[in-house]
Amino acid sequence: DQQVKQNSPSLSVQEGRISILNCDYTNSMFDYFLWYKKYPAEGPTFLISISSIKDKNEDGRFTVFLNKSAKHLSLHIVPSQPGDSAVYFCAANEGGSNYKLTFGKGTLLTVNP
Amino acid sequence: SAVISQKPSRDICQRGTSLTIQCQVDSQVTMMFWYRQQPGQSLTLIATANQGSEATYESGFVIDKFPISRPNLTFSTLTVSNMSPEDSSIYLCSVATSGTLETETQYFGPGTRLLVL
């Protein structure tokens, strides 16, 4: 039973355009959502997060949107750069004393020059 | 964020043997975790490494197979025991510091790529 789903295994975007990565979840107890970026042979790098009390969080070129009623979040990267090419993981936890992160399977983003 | 290192970075092992993976952090952290990423799969939490007490294991993971130590606030080890090819994965250490948001944000080490023949 996959509680965090990233239905697109891959996404290809032109440099300078917007990249939109999507994530759906089923557990209504999730309270905190995170995006990680992973290059080959490296560990995941924290990118941006959002609490369930917000619907948007922005950090430079990265914006995460949360739609709680739809149990959906998305990561927008504007403008996309070739260095953004990596696997992006969506993760969630229930907050409080529950530290467990539940991850999606990831989406491979390729930004073409 | 903390700087996290893992040893070894990769290894090829024979079935039936055991491998111990080390995780070192450059600062004291409240929480340390061990994850596994099997080929083509998402990251799965194995256990929370508790300083001074037994680790807390997730469903499907047991201490006999994945013994964990955490002697202090900057170091932990994960042993993969009696390995089989199904244990071939990337093993990742992660940490979180105290405080509401920081506790919920985990930072990961570079991972250990394990191949069991």
mmCIF file of N, CA, C and O in Angstrom, chain B residues 49-94:
data_model
loop_
_atom_site.group_PDB
_atom_site.id
_atom_site.type_symbol
_atom_site.label_atom_id
_atom_site.label_comp_id
_atom_site.label_asym_id
_atom_site.label_seq_id
_atom_site.Cartn_x
_atom_site.Cartn_y
_atom_site.Cartn_z
ATOM 1 N N ALA B 49 17.782 4.964 15.189
ATOM 2 C CA ALA B 49 18.898 4.613 16.068
ATOM 3 C C ALA B 49 18.828 5.474 17.315
ATOM 4 O O ALA B 49 18.945 6.692 17.241
ATOM 5 N N ASN B 50 18.633 4.864 18.457
ATOM 6 C CA ASN B 50 18.480 5.593 19.711
ATOM 7 C C ASN B 50 19.787 5.565 20.490
ATOM 8 O O ASN B 50 20.386 4.499 20.677
ATOM 9 N N GLN B 51 20.208 6.718 20.948
ATOM 10 C CA GLN B 51 21.453 6.786 21.689
ATOM 11 C C GLN B 51 21.273 6.197 23.063
ATOM 12 O O GLN B 51 20.379 6.609 23.805
ATOM 13 N N GLY B 52 22.077 5.202 23.384
ATOM 14 C CA GLY B 52 22.051 4.604 24.709
ATOM 15 C C GLY B 52 20.975 3.563 24.925
ATOM 16 O O GLY B 52 20.835 3.047 26.033
ATOM 17 N N SER B 53 20.207 3.233 23.906
ATOM 18 C CA SER B 53 19.181 2.199 24.049
ATOM 19 C C SER B 53 18.984 1.492 22.709
ATOM 20 O O SER B 53 19.551 1.889 21.694
ATOM 21 N N GLU B 54 18.178 0.465 22.734
ATOM 22 C CA GLU B 54 17.963 -0.337 21.530
ATOM 23 C C GLU B 54 17.255 0.481 20.452
ATOM 24 O O GLU B 54 16.411 1.335 20.749
ATOM 25 N N ALA B 55 17.580 0.191 19.207
ATOM 26 C CA ALA B 55 16.948 0.878 18.086
ATOM 27 C C ALA B 55 15.473 0.513 17.995
ATOM 28 O O ALA B 55 15.040 -0.545 18.470
ATOM 29 N N THR B 56 14.706 1.398 17.367
ATOM 30 C CA THR B 56 13.280 1.163 17.149
ATOM 31 C C THR B 56 13.084 0.767 15.700
ATOM 32 O O THR B 56 13.329 1.567 14.790
ATOM 33 N N TYR B 57 12.644 -0.472 15.472
ATOM 34 C CA TYR B 57 12.543 -1.013 14.125
ATOM 35 C C TYR B 57 11.142 -0.847 13.538
ATOM 36 O O TYR B 57 10.140 -0.951 14.250
ATOM 37 N N GLU B 58 11.108 -0.633 12.225
ATOM 38 C CA GLU B 58 9.840 -0.551 11.512
ATOM 39 C C GLU B 58 9.352 -1.961 11.191
ATOM 40 O O GLU B 58 10.117 -2.931 11.228
ATOM 41 N N SER B 59 8.071 -2.028 10.860
ATOM 42 C CA SER B 59 7.482 -3.309 10.514
ATOM 43 C C SER B 59 8.242 -3.946 9.355
ATOM 44 O O SER B 59 8.523 -3.284 8.352
ATOM 45 N N GLY B 60 8.568 -5.209 9.507
ATOM 46 C CA GLY B 60 9.281 -5.930 8.457
ATOM 47 C C GLY B 60 10.788 -5.970 8.644
ATOM 48 O O GLY B 60 11.483 -6.637 7.885
ATOM 49 N N PHE B 61 11.299 -5.252 9.632
ATOM 50 C CA PHE B 61 12.739 -5.229 9.910
ATOM 51 C C PHE B 61 12.973 -5.676 11.352
ATOM 52 O O PHE B 61 12.252 -5.252 12.261
ATOM 53 N N VAL B 62 13.979 -6.537 11.548
ATOM 54 C CA VAL B 62 14.234 -7.089 12.876
ATOM 55 C C VAL B 62 15.692 -6.892 13.266
ATOM 56 O O VAL B 62 16.584 -6.822 12.412
ATOM 57 N N ILE B 63 15.913 -6.895 14.580
ATOM 58 C CA ILE B 63 17.241 -6.608 15.112
ATOM 59 C C ILE B 63 18.259 -7.678 14.725
ATOM 60 O O ILE B 63 19.424 -7.370 14.496
ATOM 61 N N ASP B 64 17.829 -8.932 14.636
ATOM 62 C CA ASP B 64 18.766 -9.994 14.295
ATOM 63 C C ASP B 64 19.336 -9.817 12.896
ATOM 64 O O ASP B 64 20.472 -10.190 12.636
ATOM 65 N N LYS B 65 18.557 -9.267 12.004
ATOM 66 C CA LYS B 65 18.984 -9.073 10.621
ATOM 67 C C LYS B 65 19.727 -7.743 10.454
ATOM 68 O O LYS B 65 20.680 -7.660 9.697
ATOM 69 N N PHE B 66 19.272 -6.715 11.171
ATOM 70 C CA PHE B 66 19.846 -5.366 11.021
ATOM 71 C C PHE B 66 20.215 -4.786 12.389
ATOM 72 O O PHE B 66 19.615 -3.791 12.825
ATOM 73 N N PRO B 67 21.193 -5.356 13.073
ATOM 74 C CA PRO B 67 21.586 -4.769 14.354
ATOM 75 C C PRO B 67 22.162 -3.366 14.162
ATOM 76 O O PRO B 67 22.883 -3.107 13.200
ATOM 77 N N ILE B 68 21.808 -2.484 15.076
ATOM 78 C CA ILE B 68 22.187 -1.066 14.999
ATOM 79 C C ILE B 68 22.815 -0.657 16.315
ATOM 80 O O ILE B 68 22.344 -1.033 17.387
ATOM 81 N N SER B 69 23.871 0.134 16.213
ATOM 82 C CA SER B 69 24.448 0.724 17.416
ATOM 83 C C SER B 69 24.432 2.229 17.289
ATOM 84 O O SER B 69 24.462 2.781 16.183
ATOM 85 N N ARG B 70 24.346 2.912 18.431
ATOM 86 C CA ARG B 70 24.491 4.368 18.462
ATOM 87 C C ARG B 70 25.123 4.736 19.803
ATOM 88 O O ARG B 70 24.429 5.095 20.751
ATOM 89 N N PRO B 71 26.453 4.686 19.840
ATOM 90 C CA PRO B 71 27.134 4.921 21.113
ATOM 91 C C PRO B 71 27.142 6.375 21.568
ATOM 92 O O PRO B 71 27.323 6.634 22.760
ATOM 93 N N ASN B 72 26.953 7.319 20.650
ATOM 94 C CA ASN B 72 26.947 8.737 21.020
ATOM 95 C C ASN B 72 26.081 9.524 20.048
ATOM 96 O O ASN B 72 25.402 8.933 19.198
ATOM 97 N N LEU B 73 26.108 10.857 20.163
ATOM 98 C CA LEU B 73 25.199 11.695 19.382
ATOM 99 C C LEU B 73 25.710 12.012 17.980
ATOM 100 O O LEU B 73 25.075 12.766 17.242
ATOM 101 N N THR B 74 26.865 11.468 17.601
ATOM 102 C CA THR B 74 27.404 11.770 16.276
ATOM 103 C C THR B 74 27.708 10.528 15.444
ATOM 104 O O THR B 74 28.183 10.643 14.314
ATOM 105 N N PHE B 75 27.450 9.337 15.947
ATOM 106 C CA PHE B 75 27.898 8.118 15.259
ATOM 107 C C PHE B 75 26.890 6.995 15.415
ATOM 108 O O PHE B 75 26.283 6.813 16.477
ATOM 109 N N SER B 76 26.731 6.224 14.332
ATOM 110 C CA SER B 76 25.865 5.053 14.375
ATOM 111 C C SER B 76 26.383 4.018 13.376
ATOM 112 O O SER B 76 27.055 4.369 12.393
ATOM 113 N N THR B 77 26.093 2.765 13.630
ATOM 114 C CA THR B 77 26.403 1.704 12.676
ATOM 115 C C THR B 77 25.164 0.869 12.411
ATOM 116 O O THR B 77 24.315 0.696 13.290
ATOM 117 N N LEU B 78 25.091 0.366 11.186
ATOM 118 C CA LEU B 78 24.063 -0.581 10.771
ATOM 119 C C LEU B 78 24.783 -1.804 10.233
ATOM 120 O O LEU B 78 25.661 -1.688 9.377
ATOM 121 N N THR B 79 24.437 -2.976 10.734
ATOM 122 C CA THR B 79 24.995 -4.215 10.215
ATOM 123 C C THR B 79 23.923 -4.947 9.418
ATOM 124 O O THR B 79 22.787 -5.064 9.888
ATOM 125 N N VAL B 80 24.280 -5.388 8.233
ATOM 126 C CA VAL B 80 23.396 -6.234 7.441
ATOM 127 C C VAL B 80 23.929 -7.657 7.614
ATOM 128 O O VAL B 80 25.039 -7.969 7.163
ATOM 129 N N SER B 81 23.172 -8.502 8.289
ATOM 130 C CA SER B 81 23.651 -9.812 8.700
ATOM 131 C C SER B 81 23.202 -10.909 7.753
ATOM 132 O O SER B 81 22.137 -10.820 7.133
ATOM 133 N N ASN B 82 24.040 -11.939 7.651
ATOM 134 C CA ASN B 82 23.682 -13.137 6.873
ATOM 135 C C ASN B 82 23.053 -12.735 5.542
ATOM 136 O O ASN B 82 21.897 -13.056 5.243
ATOM 137 N N MET B 83 23.821 -12.011 4.754
ATOM 138 C CA MET B 83 23.281 -11.368 3.555
ATOM 139 C C MET B 83 22.857 -12.352 2.472
ATOM 140 O O MET B 83 23.450 -13.424 2.299
ATOM 141 N N SER B 84 21.832 -11.937 1.752
ATOM 142 C CA SER B 84 21.365 -12.646 0.563
ATOM 143 C C SER B 84 21.282 -11.634 -0.578
ATOM 144 O O SER B 84 21.312 -10.417 -0.329
ATOM 145 N N PRO B 85 21.164 -12.086 -1.829
ATOM 146 C CA PRO B 85 21.063 -11.126 -2.945
ATOM 147 C C PRO B 85 19.929 -10.114 -2.779
ATOM 148 O O PRO B 85 20.030 -8.992 -3.287
ATOM 149 N N GLU B 86 18.870 -10.489 -2.067
ATOM 150 C CA GLU B 86 17.749 -9.556 -1.848
ATOM 151 C C GLU B 86 18.136 -8.358 -0.989
ATOM 152 O O GLU B 86 17.403 -7.366 -0.922
ATOM 153 N N ASP B 87 19.271 -8.436 -0.314
ATOM 154 C CA ASP B 87 19.752 -7.310 0.498
ATOM 155 C C ASP B 87 20.521 -6.283 -0.333
ATOM 156 O O ASP B 87 20.930 -5.245 0.199
ATOM 157 N N SER B 88 20.708 -6.567 -1.602
ATOM 158 C CA SER B 88 21.380 -5.599 -2.479
ATOM 159 C C SER B 88 20.536 -4.331 -2.573
ATOM 160 O O SER B 88 19.402 -4.364 -3.054
ATOM 161 N N SER B 89 21.085 -3.234 -2.077
ATOM 162 C CA SER B 89 20.336 -1.979 -1.960
ATOM 163 C C SER B 89 21.320 -0.852 -1.737
ATOM 164 O O SER B 89 22.518 -1.072 -1.555
ATOM 165 N N ILE B 90 20.765 0.345 -1.692
ATOM 166 C CA ILE B 90 21.507 1.488 -1.157
ATOM 167 C C ILE B 90 21.022 1.679 0.270
ATOM 168 O O ILE B 90 19.810 1.752 0.518
ATOM 169 N N TYR B 91 21.975 1.756 1.207
ATOM 170 C CA TYR B 91 21.635 1.976 2.609
ATOM 171 C C TYR B 91 22.034 3.409 2.969
ATOM 172 O O TYR B 91 23.164 3.828 2.727
ATOM 173 N N LEU B 92 21.085 4.131 3.541
ATOM 174 C CA LEU B 92 21.276 5.560 3.802
ATOM 175 C C LEU B 92 21.068 5.884 5.272
ATOM 176 O O LEU B 92 20.100 5.433 5.890
ATOM 177 N N CYS B 93 21.962 6.689 5.789
ATOM 178 C CA CYS B 93 21.837 7.230 7.132
ATOM 179 C C CYS B 93 21.222 8.615 7.010
ATOM 180 O O CYS B 93 21.541 9.362 6.075
ATOM 181 N N SER B 94 20.333 8.969 7.909
ATOM 182 C CA SER B 94 19.815 10.337 7.933
ATOM 183 C C SER B 94 19.779 10.845 9.369
ATOM 184 O O SER B 94 19.785 10.054 10.313
#
